[in-house]
mmCIF file with all atom_site columns, C-alpha atoms in Angstrom:
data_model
loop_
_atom_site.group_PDB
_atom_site.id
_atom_site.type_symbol
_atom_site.label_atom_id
_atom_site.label_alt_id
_atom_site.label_comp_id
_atom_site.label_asym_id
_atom_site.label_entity_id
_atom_site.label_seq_id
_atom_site.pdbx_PDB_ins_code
_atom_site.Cartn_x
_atom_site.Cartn_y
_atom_site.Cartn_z
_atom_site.occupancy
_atom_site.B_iso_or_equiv
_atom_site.pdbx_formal_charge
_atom_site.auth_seq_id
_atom_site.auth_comp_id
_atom_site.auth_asym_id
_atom_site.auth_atom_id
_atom_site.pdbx_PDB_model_num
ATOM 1   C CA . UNK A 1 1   ? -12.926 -4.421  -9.212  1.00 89.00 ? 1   UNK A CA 1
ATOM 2   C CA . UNK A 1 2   ? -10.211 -5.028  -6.715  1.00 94.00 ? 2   UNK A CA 1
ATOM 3   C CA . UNK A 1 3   ? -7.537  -3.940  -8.867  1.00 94.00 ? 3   UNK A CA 1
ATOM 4   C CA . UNK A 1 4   ? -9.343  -1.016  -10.066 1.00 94.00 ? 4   UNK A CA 1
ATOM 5   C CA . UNK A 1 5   ? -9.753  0.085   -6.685  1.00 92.00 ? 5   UNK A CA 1
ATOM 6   C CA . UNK A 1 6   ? -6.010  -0.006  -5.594  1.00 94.00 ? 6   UNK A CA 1
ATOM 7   C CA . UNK A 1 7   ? -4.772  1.834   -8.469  1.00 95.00 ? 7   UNK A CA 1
ATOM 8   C CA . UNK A 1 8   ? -7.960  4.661   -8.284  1.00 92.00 ? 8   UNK A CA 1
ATOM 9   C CA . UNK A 1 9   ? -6.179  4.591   -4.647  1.00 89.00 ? 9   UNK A CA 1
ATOM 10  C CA . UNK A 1 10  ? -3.030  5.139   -5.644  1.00 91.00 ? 10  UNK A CA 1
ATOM 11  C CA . UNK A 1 11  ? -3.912  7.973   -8.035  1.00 92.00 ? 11  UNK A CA 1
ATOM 12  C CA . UNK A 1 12  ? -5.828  9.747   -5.937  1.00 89.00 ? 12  UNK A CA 1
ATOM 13  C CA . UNK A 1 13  ? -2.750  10.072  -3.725  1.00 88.00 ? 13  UNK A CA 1
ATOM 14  C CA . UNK A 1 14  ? -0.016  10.198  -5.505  1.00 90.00 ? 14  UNK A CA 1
ATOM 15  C CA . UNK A 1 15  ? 1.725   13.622  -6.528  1.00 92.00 ? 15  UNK A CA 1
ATOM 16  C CA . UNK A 1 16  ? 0.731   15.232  -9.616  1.00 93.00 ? 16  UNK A CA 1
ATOM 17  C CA . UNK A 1 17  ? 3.255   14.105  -12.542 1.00 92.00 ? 17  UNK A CA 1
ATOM 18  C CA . UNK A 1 18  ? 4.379   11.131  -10.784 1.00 92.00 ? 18  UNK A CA 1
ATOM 19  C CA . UNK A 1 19  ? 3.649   7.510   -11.782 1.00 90.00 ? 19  UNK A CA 1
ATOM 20  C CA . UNK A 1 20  ? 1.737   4.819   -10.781 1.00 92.00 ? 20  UNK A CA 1
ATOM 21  C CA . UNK A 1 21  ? 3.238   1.321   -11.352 1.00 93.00 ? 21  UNK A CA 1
ATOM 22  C CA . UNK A 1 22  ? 0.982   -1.632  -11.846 1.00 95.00 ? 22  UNK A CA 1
ATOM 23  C CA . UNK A 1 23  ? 2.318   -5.237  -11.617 1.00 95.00 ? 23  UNK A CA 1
ATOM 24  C CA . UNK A 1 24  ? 1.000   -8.602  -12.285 1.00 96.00 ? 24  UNK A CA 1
ATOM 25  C CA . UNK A 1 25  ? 3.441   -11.826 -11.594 1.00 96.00 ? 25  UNK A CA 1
ATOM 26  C CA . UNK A 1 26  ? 3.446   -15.530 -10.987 1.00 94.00 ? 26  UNK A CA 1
ATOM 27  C CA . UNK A 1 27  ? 3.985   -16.691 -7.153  1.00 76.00 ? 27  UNK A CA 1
ATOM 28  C CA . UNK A 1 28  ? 4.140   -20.181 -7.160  1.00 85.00 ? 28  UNK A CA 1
ATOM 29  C CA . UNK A 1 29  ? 0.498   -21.464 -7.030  1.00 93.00 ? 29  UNK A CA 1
ATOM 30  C CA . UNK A 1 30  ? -0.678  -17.876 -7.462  1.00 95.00 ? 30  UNK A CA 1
ATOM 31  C CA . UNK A 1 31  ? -0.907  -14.440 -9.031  1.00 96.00 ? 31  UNK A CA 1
ATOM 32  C CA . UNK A 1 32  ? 0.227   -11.342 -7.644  1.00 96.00 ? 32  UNK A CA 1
ATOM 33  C CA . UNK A 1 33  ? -1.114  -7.698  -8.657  1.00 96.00 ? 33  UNK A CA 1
ATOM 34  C CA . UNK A 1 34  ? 0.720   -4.925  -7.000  1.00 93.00 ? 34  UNK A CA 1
ATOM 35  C CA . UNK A 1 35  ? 0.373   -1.084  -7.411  1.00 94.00 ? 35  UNK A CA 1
ATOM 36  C CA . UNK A 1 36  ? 2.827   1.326   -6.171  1.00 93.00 ? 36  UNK A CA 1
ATOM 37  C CA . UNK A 1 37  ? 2.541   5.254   -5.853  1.00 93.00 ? 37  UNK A CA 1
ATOM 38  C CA . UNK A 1 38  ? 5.093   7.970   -4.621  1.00 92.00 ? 38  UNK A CA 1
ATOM 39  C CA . UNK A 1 39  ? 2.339   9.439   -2.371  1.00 89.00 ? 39  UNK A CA 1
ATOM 40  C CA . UNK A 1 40  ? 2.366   9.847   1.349   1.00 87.00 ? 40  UNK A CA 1
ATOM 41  C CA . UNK A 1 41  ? 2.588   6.029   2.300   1.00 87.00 ? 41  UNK A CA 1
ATOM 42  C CA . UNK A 1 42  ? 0.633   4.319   5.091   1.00 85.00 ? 42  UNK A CA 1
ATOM 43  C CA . UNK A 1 43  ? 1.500   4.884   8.617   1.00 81.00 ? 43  UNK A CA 1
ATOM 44  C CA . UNK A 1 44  ? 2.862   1.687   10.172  1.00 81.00 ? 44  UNK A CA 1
ATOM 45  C CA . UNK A 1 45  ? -0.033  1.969   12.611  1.00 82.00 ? 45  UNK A CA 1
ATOM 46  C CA . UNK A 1 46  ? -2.482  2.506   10.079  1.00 84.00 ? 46  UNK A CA 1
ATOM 47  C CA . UNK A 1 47  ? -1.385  -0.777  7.401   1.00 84.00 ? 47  UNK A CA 1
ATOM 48  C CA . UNK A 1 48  ? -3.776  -3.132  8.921   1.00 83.00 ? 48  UNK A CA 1
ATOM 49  C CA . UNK A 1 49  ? -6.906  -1.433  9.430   1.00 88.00 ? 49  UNK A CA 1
ATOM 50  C CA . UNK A 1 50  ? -6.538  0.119   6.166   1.00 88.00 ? 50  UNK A CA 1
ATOM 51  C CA . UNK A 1 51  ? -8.852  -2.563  4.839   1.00 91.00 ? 51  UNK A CA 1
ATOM 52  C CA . UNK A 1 52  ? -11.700 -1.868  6.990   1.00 89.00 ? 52  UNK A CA 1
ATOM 53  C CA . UNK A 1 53  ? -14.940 0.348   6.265   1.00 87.00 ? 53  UNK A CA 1
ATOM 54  C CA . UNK A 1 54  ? -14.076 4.611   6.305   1.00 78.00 ? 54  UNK A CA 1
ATOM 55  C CA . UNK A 1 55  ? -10.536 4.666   7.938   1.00 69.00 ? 55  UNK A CA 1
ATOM 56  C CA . UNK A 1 56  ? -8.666  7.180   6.315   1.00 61.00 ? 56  UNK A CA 1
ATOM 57  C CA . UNK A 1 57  ? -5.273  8.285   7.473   1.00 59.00 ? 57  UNK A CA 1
ATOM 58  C CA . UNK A 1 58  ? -4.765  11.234  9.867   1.00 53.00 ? 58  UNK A CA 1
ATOM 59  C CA . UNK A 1 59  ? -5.675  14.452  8.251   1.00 50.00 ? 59  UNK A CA 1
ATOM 60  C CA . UNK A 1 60  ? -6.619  13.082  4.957   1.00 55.00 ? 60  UNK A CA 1
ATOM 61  C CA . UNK A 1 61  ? -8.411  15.255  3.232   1.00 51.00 ? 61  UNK A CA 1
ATOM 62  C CA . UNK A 1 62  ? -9.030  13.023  -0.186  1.00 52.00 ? 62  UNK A CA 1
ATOM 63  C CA . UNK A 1 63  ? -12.432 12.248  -1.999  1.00 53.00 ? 63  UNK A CA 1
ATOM 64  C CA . UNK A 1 64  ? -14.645 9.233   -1.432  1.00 55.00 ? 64  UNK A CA 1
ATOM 65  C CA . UNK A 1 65  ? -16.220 7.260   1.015   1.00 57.00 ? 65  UNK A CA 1
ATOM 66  C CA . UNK A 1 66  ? -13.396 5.273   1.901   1.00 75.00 ? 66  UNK A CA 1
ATOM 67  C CA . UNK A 1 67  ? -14.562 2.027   1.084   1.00 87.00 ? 67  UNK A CA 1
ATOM 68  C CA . UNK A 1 68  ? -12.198 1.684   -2.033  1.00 88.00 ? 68  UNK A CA 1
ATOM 69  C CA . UNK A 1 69  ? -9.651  -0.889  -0.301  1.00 91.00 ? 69  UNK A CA 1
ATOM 70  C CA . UNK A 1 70  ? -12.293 -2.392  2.359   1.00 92.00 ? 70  UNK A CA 1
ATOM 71  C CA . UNK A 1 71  ? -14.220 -3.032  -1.131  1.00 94.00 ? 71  UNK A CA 1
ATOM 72  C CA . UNK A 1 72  ? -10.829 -4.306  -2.952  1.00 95.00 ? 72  UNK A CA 1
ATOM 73  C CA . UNK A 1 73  ? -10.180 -6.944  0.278   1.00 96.00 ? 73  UNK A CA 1
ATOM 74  C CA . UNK A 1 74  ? -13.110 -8.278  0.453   1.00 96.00 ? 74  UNK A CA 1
ATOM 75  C CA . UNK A 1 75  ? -13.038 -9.180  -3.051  1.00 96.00 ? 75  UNK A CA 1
ATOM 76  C CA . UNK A 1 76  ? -9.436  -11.077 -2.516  1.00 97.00 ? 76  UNK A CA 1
ATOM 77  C CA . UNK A 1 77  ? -10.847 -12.955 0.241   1.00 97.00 ? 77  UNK A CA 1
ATOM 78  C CA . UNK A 1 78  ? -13.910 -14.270 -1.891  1.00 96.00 ? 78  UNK A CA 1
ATOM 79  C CA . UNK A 1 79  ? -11.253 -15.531 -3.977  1.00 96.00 ? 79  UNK A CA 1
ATOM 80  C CA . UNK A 1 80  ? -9.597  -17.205 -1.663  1.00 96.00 ? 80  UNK A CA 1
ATOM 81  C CA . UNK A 1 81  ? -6.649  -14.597 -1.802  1.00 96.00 ? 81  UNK A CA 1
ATOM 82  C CA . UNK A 1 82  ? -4.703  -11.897 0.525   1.00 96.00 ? 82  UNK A CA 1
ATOM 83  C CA . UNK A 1 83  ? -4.184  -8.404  0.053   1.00 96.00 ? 83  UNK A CA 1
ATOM 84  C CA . UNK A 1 84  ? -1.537  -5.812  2.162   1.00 95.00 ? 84  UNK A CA 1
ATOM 85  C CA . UNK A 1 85  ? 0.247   -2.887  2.045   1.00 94.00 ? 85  UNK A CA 1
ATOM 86  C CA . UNK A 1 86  ? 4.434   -1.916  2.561   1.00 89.00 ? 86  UNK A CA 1
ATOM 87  C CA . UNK A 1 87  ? 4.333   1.287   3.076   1.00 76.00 ? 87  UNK A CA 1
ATOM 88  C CA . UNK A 1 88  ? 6.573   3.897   5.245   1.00 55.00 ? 88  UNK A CA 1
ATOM 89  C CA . UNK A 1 89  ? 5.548   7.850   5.582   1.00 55.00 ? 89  UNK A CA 1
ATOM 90  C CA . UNK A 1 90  ? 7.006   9.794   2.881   1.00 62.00 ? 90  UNK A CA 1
ATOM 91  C CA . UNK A 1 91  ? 7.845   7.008   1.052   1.00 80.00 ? 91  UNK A CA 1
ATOM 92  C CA . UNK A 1 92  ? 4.948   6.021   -1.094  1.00 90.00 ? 92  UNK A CA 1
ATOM 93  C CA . UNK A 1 93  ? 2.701   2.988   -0.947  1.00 92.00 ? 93  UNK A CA 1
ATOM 94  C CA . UNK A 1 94  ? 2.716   -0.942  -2.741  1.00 93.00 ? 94  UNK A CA 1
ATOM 95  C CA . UNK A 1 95  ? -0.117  -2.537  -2.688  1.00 95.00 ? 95  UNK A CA 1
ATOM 96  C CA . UNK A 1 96  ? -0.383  -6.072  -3.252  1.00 95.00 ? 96  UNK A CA 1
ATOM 97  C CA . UNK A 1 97  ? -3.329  -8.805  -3.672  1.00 97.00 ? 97  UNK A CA 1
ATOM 98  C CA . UNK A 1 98  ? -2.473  -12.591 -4.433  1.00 96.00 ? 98  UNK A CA 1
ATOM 99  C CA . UNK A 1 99  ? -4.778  -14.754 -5.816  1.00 96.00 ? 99  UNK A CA 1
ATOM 100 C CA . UNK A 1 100 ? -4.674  -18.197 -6.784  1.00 96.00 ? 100 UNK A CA 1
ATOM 101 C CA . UNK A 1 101 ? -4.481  -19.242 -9.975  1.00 91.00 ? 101 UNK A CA 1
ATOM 102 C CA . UNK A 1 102 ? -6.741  -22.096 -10.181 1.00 76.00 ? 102 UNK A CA 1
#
């Protein structure tokens, strides 16, 4: 569910044509997904609260209730796992959720 939700996310925003990237890798005692779009990014002042119920960036416009990524971290956490965002403006978004392993 998590990972579904980052890259319906990243979809949604990204520009028509463009891709989505979806990564899985080994970190150590862990697993890291990551998704990456060439959409609008996250504002810096935006990246953490991101994650919480209905914030949406300023002026955006897309479908949903915005509960996509709140959904998406709370489902990290019940694993015992993280999730963020590195994102600038203009420069697309990579999200990322680690879980462990085992």
């Amino acid at each position: 569910v998590a990972l579904s939700n980052l890259a319906v996310n990243a979809v949604r925003h990204a520009p028509p044509g463009s891709a989505v990237v979806l990564r899985a890798m080994g970190a150590g005692p862990q697993v890291r997904f990551e998704v990456e779009d060439a959409g609008p990014g996250v504002h810096e002042s935006l990246q953490e609260r991101v994650f919480e119920p209905v914030v949406r960036g300023d002026g955006e416009a897309a479908p949903g209730v915005g509960l996509g990524l709140h959904i998406a971290r709370e489902v990290a956490r019940a694993h015992g796992g993280t999730i963020g965002v590195n994102a600038a403006p203009g420069g697309g978004a990579l999200f990322w959720m680690e879980i462990p392993t085992a």
